[in-house]
PDB file of C-alpha atoms in Angstrom:
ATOM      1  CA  UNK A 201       0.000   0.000   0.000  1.00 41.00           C
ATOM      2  CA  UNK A 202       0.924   3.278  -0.473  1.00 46.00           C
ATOM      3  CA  UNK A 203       2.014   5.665   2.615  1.00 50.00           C
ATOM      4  CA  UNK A 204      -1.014   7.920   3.704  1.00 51.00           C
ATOM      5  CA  UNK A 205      -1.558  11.300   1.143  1.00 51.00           C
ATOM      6  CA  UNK A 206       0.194   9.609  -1.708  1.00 49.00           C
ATOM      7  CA  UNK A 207      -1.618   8.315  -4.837  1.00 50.00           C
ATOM      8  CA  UNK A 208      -0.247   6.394  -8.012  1.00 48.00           C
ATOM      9  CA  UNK A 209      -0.609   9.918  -9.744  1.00 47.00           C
ATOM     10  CA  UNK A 210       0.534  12.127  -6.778  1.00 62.00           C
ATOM     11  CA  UNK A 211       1.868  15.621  -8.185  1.00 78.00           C
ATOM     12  CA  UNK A 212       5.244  15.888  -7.235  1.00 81.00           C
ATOM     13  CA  UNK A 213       4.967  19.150  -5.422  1.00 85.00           C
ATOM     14  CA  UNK A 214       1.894  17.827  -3.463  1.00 85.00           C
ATOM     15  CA  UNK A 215       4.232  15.042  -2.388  1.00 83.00           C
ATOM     16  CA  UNK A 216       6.577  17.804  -1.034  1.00 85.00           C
ATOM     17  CA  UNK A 217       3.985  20.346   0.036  1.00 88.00           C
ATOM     18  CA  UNK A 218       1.880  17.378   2.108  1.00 87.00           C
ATOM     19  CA  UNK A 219       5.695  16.756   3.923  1.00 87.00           C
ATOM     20  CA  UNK A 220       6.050  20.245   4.917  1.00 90.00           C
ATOM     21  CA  UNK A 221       2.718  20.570   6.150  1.00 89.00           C
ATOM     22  CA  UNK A 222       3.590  19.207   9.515  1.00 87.00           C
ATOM     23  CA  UNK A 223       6.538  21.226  10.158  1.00 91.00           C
ATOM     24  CA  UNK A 224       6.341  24.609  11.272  1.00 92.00           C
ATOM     25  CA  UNK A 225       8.739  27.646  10.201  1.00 93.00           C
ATOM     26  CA  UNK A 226       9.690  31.292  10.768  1.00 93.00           C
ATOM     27  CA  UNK A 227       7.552  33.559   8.222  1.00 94.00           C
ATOM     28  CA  UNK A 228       8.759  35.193   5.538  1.00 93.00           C
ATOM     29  CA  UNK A 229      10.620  32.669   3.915  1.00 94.00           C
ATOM     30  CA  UNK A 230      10.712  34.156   0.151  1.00 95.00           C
ATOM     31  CA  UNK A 231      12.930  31.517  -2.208  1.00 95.00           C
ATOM     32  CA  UNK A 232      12.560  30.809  -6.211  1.00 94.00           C
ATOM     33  CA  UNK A 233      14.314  27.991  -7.802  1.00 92.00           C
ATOM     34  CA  UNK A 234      14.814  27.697 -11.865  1.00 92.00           C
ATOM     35  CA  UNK A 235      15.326  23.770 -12.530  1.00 88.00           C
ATOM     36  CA  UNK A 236      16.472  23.281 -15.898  1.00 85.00           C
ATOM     37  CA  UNK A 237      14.046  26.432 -16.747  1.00 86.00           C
ATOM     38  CA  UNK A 238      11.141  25.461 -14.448  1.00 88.00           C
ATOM     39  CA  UNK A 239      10.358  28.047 -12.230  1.00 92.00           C
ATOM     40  CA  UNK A 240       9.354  26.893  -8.750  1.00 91.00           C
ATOM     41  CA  UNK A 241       8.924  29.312  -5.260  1.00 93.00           C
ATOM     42  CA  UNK A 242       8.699  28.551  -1.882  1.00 93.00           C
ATOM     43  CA  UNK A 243       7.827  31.285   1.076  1.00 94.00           C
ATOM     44  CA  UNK A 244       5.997  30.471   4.528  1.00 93.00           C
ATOM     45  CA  UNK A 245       2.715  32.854   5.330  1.00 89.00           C
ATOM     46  CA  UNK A 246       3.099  36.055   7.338  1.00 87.00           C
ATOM     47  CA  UNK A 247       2.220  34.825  10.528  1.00 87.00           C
ATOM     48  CA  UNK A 248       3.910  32.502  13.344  1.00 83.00           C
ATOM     49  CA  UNK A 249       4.269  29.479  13.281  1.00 83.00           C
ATOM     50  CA  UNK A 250       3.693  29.487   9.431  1.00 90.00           C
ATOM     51  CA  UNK A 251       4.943  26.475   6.992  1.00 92.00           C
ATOM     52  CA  UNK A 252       6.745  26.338   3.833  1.00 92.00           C
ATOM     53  CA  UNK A 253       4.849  25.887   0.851  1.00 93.00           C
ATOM     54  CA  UNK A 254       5.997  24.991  -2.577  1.00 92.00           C
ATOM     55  CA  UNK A 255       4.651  25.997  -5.843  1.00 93.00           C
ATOM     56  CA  UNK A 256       5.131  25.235  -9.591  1.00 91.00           C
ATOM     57  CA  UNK A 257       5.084  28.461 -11.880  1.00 91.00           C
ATOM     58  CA  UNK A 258       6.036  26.686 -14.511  1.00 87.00           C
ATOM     59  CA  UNK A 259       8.683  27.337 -17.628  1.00 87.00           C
ATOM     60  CA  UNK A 260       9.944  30.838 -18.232  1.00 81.00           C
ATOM     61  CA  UNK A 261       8.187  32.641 -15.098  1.00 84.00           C
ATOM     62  CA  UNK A 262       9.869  35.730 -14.373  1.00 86.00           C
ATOM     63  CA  UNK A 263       9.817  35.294 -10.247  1.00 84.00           C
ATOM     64  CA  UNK A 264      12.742  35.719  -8.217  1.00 87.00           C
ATOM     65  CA  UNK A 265      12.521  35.086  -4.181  1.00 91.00           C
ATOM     66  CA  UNK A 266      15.090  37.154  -1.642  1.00 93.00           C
ATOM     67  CA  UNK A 267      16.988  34.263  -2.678  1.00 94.00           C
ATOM     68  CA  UNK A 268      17.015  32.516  -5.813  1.00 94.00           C
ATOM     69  CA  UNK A 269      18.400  29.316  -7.136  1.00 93.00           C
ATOM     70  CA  UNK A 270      19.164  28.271 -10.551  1.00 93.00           C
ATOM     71  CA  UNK A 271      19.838  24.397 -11.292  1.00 91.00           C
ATOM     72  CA  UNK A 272      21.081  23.213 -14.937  1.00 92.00           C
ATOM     73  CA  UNK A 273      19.279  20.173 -14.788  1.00 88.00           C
ATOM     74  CA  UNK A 274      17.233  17.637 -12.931  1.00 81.00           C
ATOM     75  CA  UNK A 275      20.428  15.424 -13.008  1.00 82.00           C
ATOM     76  CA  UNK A 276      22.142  18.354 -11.197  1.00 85.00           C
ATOM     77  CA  UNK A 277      18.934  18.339  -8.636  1.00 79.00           C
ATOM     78  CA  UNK A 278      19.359  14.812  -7.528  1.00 74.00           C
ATOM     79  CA  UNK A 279      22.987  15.089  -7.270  1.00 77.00           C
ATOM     80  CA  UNK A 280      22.615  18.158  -4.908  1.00 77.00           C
ATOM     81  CA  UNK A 281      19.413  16.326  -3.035  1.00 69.00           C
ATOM     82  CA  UNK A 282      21.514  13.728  -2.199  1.00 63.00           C
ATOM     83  CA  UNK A 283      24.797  15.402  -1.000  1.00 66.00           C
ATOM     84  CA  UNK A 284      26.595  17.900   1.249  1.00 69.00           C
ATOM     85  CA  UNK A 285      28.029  20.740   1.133  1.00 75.00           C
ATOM     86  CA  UNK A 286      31.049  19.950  -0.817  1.00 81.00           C
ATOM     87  CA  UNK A 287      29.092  18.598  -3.566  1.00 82.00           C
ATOM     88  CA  UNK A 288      27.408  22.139  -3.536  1.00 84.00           C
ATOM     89  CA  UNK A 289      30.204  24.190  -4.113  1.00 87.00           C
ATOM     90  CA  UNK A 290      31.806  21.785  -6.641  1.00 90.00           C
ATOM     91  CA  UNK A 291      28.104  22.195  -8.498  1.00 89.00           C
ATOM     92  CA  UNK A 292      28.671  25.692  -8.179  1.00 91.00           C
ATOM     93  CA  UNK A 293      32.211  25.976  -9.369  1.00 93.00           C
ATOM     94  CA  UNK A 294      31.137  23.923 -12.385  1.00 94.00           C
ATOM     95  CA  UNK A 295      28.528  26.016 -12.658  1.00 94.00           C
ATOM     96  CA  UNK A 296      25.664  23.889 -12.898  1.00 93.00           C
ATOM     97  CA  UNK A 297      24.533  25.591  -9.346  1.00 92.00           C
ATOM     98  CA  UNK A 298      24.002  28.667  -9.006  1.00 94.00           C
ATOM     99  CA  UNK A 299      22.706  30.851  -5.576  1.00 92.00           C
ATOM    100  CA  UNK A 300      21.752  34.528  -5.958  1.00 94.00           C
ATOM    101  CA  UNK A 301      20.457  36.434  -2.519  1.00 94.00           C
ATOM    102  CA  UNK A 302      20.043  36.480   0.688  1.00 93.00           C
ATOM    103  CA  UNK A 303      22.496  33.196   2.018  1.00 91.00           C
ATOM    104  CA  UNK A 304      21.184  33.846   5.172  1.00 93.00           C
ATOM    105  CA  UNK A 305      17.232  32.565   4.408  1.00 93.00           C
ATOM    106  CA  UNK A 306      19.061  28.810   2.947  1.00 89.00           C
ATOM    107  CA  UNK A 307      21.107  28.486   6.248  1.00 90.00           C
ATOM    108  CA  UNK A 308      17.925  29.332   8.361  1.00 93.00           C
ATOM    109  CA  UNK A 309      15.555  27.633   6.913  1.00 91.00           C
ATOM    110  CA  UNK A 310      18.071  24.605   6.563  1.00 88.00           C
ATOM    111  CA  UNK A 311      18.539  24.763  10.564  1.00 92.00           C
ATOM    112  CA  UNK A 312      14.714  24.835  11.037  1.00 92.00           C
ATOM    113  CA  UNK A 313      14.502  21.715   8.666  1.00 90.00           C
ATOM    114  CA  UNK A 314      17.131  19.906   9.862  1.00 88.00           C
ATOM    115  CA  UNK A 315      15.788  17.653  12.549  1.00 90.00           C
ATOM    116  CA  UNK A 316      12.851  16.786  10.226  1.00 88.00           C
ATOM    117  CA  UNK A 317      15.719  15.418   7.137  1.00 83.00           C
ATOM    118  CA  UNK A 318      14.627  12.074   7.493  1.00 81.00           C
ATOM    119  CA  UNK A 319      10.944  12.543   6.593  1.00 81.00           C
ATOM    120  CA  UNK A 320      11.570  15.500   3.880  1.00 82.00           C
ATOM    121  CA  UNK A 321      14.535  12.964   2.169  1.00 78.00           C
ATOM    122  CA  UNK A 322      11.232  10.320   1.723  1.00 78.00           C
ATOM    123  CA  UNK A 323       8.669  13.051   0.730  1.00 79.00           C
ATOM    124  CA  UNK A 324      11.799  14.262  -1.731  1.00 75.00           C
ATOM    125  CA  UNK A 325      12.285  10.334  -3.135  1.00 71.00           C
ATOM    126  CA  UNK A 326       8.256  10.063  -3.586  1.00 73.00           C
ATOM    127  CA  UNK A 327       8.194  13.150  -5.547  1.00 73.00           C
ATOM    128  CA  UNK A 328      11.229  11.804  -7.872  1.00 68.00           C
ATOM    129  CA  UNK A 329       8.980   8.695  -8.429  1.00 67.00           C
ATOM    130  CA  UNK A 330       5.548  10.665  -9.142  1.00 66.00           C
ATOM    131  CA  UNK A 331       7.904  13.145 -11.636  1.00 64.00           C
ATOM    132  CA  UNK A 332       9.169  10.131 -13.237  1.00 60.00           C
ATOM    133  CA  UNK A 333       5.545   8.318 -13.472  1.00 60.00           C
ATOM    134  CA  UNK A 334       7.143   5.380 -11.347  1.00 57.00           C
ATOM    135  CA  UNK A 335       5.026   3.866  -7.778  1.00 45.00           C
ATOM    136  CA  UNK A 336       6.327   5.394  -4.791  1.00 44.00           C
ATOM    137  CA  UNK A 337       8.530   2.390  -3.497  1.00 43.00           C
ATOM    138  CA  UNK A 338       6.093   0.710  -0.374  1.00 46.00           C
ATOM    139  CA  UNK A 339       7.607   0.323   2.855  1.00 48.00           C
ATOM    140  CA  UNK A 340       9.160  -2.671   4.468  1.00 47.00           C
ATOM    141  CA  UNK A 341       7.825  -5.451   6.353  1.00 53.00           C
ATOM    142  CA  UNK A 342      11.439  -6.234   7.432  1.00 59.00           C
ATOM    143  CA  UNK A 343      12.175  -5.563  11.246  1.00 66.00           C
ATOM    144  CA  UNK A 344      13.803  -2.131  12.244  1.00 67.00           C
ATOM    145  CA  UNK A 345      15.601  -2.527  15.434  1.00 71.00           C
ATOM    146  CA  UNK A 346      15.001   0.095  17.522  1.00 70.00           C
ATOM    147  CA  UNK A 347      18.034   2.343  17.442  1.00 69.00           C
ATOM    148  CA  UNK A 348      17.846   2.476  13.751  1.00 69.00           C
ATOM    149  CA  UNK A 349      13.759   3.967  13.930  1.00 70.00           C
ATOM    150  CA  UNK A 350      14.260   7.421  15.417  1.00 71.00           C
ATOM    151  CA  UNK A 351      11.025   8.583  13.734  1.00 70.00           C
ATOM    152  CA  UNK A 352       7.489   7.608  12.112  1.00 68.00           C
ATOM    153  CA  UNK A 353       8.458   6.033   8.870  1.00 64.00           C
ATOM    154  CA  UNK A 354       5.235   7.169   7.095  1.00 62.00           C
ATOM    155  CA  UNK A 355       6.473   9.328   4.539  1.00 57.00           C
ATOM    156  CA  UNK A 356       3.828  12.481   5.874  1.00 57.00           C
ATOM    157  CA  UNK A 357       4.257  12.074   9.488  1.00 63.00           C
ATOM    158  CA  UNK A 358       8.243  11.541  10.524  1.00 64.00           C
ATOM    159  CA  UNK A 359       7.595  12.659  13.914  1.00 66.00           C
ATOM    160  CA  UNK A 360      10.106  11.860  16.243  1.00 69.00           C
ATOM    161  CA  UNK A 361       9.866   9.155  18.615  1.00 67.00           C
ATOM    162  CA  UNK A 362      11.042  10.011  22.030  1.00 66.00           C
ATOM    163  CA  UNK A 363      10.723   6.786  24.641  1.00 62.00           C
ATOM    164  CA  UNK A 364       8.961   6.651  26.495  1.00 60.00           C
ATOM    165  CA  UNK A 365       6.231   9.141  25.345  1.00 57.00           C
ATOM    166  CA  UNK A 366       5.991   7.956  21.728  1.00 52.00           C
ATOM    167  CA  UNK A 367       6.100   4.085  20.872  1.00 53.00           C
ATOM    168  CA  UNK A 368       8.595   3.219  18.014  1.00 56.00           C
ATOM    169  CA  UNK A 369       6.915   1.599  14.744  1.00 54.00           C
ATOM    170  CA  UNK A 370       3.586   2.219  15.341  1.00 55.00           C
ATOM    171  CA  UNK A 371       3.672   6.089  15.548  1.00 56.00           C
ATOM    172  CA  UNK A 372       0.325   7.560  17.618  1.00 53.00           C
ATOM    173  CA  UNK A 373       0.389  10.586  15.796  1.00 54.00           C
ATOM    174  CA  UNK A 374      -0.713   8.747  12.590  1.00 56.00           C
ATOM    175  CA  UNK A 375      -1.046   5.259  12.778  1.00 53.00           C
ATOM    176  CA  UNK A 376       1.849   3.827  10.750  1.00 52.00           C
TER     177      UNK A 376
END
């Protein structure tokens, strides 16, 4: 089965946008990204606690956020999706990256996101399989030991489990 909020013909951005729900941000978040000339902007409401939100513009929108990425190619996407910060600035001195802006929104919205990673790196490999037309990839049945579970593994959820408040594996927030 697939996880909760995901359908065989989820929209990528949905995918994304139904992850981010449950985490709240800062407002004013203002960012654009131009994948391989897709424009795309994300920016959190006015008000606190607001979320992050991500919306397609589509090709050859003229939008640009406080900060503003540009991205050669989807190629160049999953390389950067799945890597650190040296694999940044080698995209950017082969300038296939590119970051225009205010720095300061990436780092603080990265330190916000950070201790949600785990969730947002499944919402970000479901929306790779809707874009590409393939089944989001159904969980395990295998065992998890314990130690390696530090959150909900339903793709939407990813709270945090914190024993002995919140049982591993079978997350109360949402079931899975």
């Amino acid at each position: 089965s697939l996880p909760a909020g995901v359908s065989e013909m989820s929209d990528p951005v949905e995918v994304l946008n139904e992850a981010l729900a449950a985490i709240p941000v800062a407002p004013g978040y203002d960012i654009s990204a131009e994948v391989a000339g897709s424009v795309y902007a994300a920016s959190s409401g006015a008000h606190s606690p607001s979320v992050l939100r991500v919306e397609a513009l589509g090709a050859g929108v003229d939008r640009r956020g406080r900060t503003h990425i540009v991205v050669d190619s989807t190629e160049t996407l999953q390389k950067l999706a799945g890597a650190g910060q040296v694999a940044a600035f080698q995209l950017i001195a082969s300038r296939k990256l590119r970051i225009e802006g205010d720095l300061s929104q990436l780092q603080a919205l990265k330190t916000e996101l950070e201790p949600h990673m785990q969730s947002l790196e499944r919402a970000g490999h479901l929306a790779a399989d809707a874009a590409l037309g393939r089944l989001p990839r159904q969980r395990s049945s295998t065992w998890v030991p314990d130690e390696s579970a530090p959150c909900c593994m339903e793709v939407t959820c990813g709270r945090r489990f914190q024993p002995p408040f919140v049982r591993r594996h079978h997350c109360r927030t949402c079931g899975g």
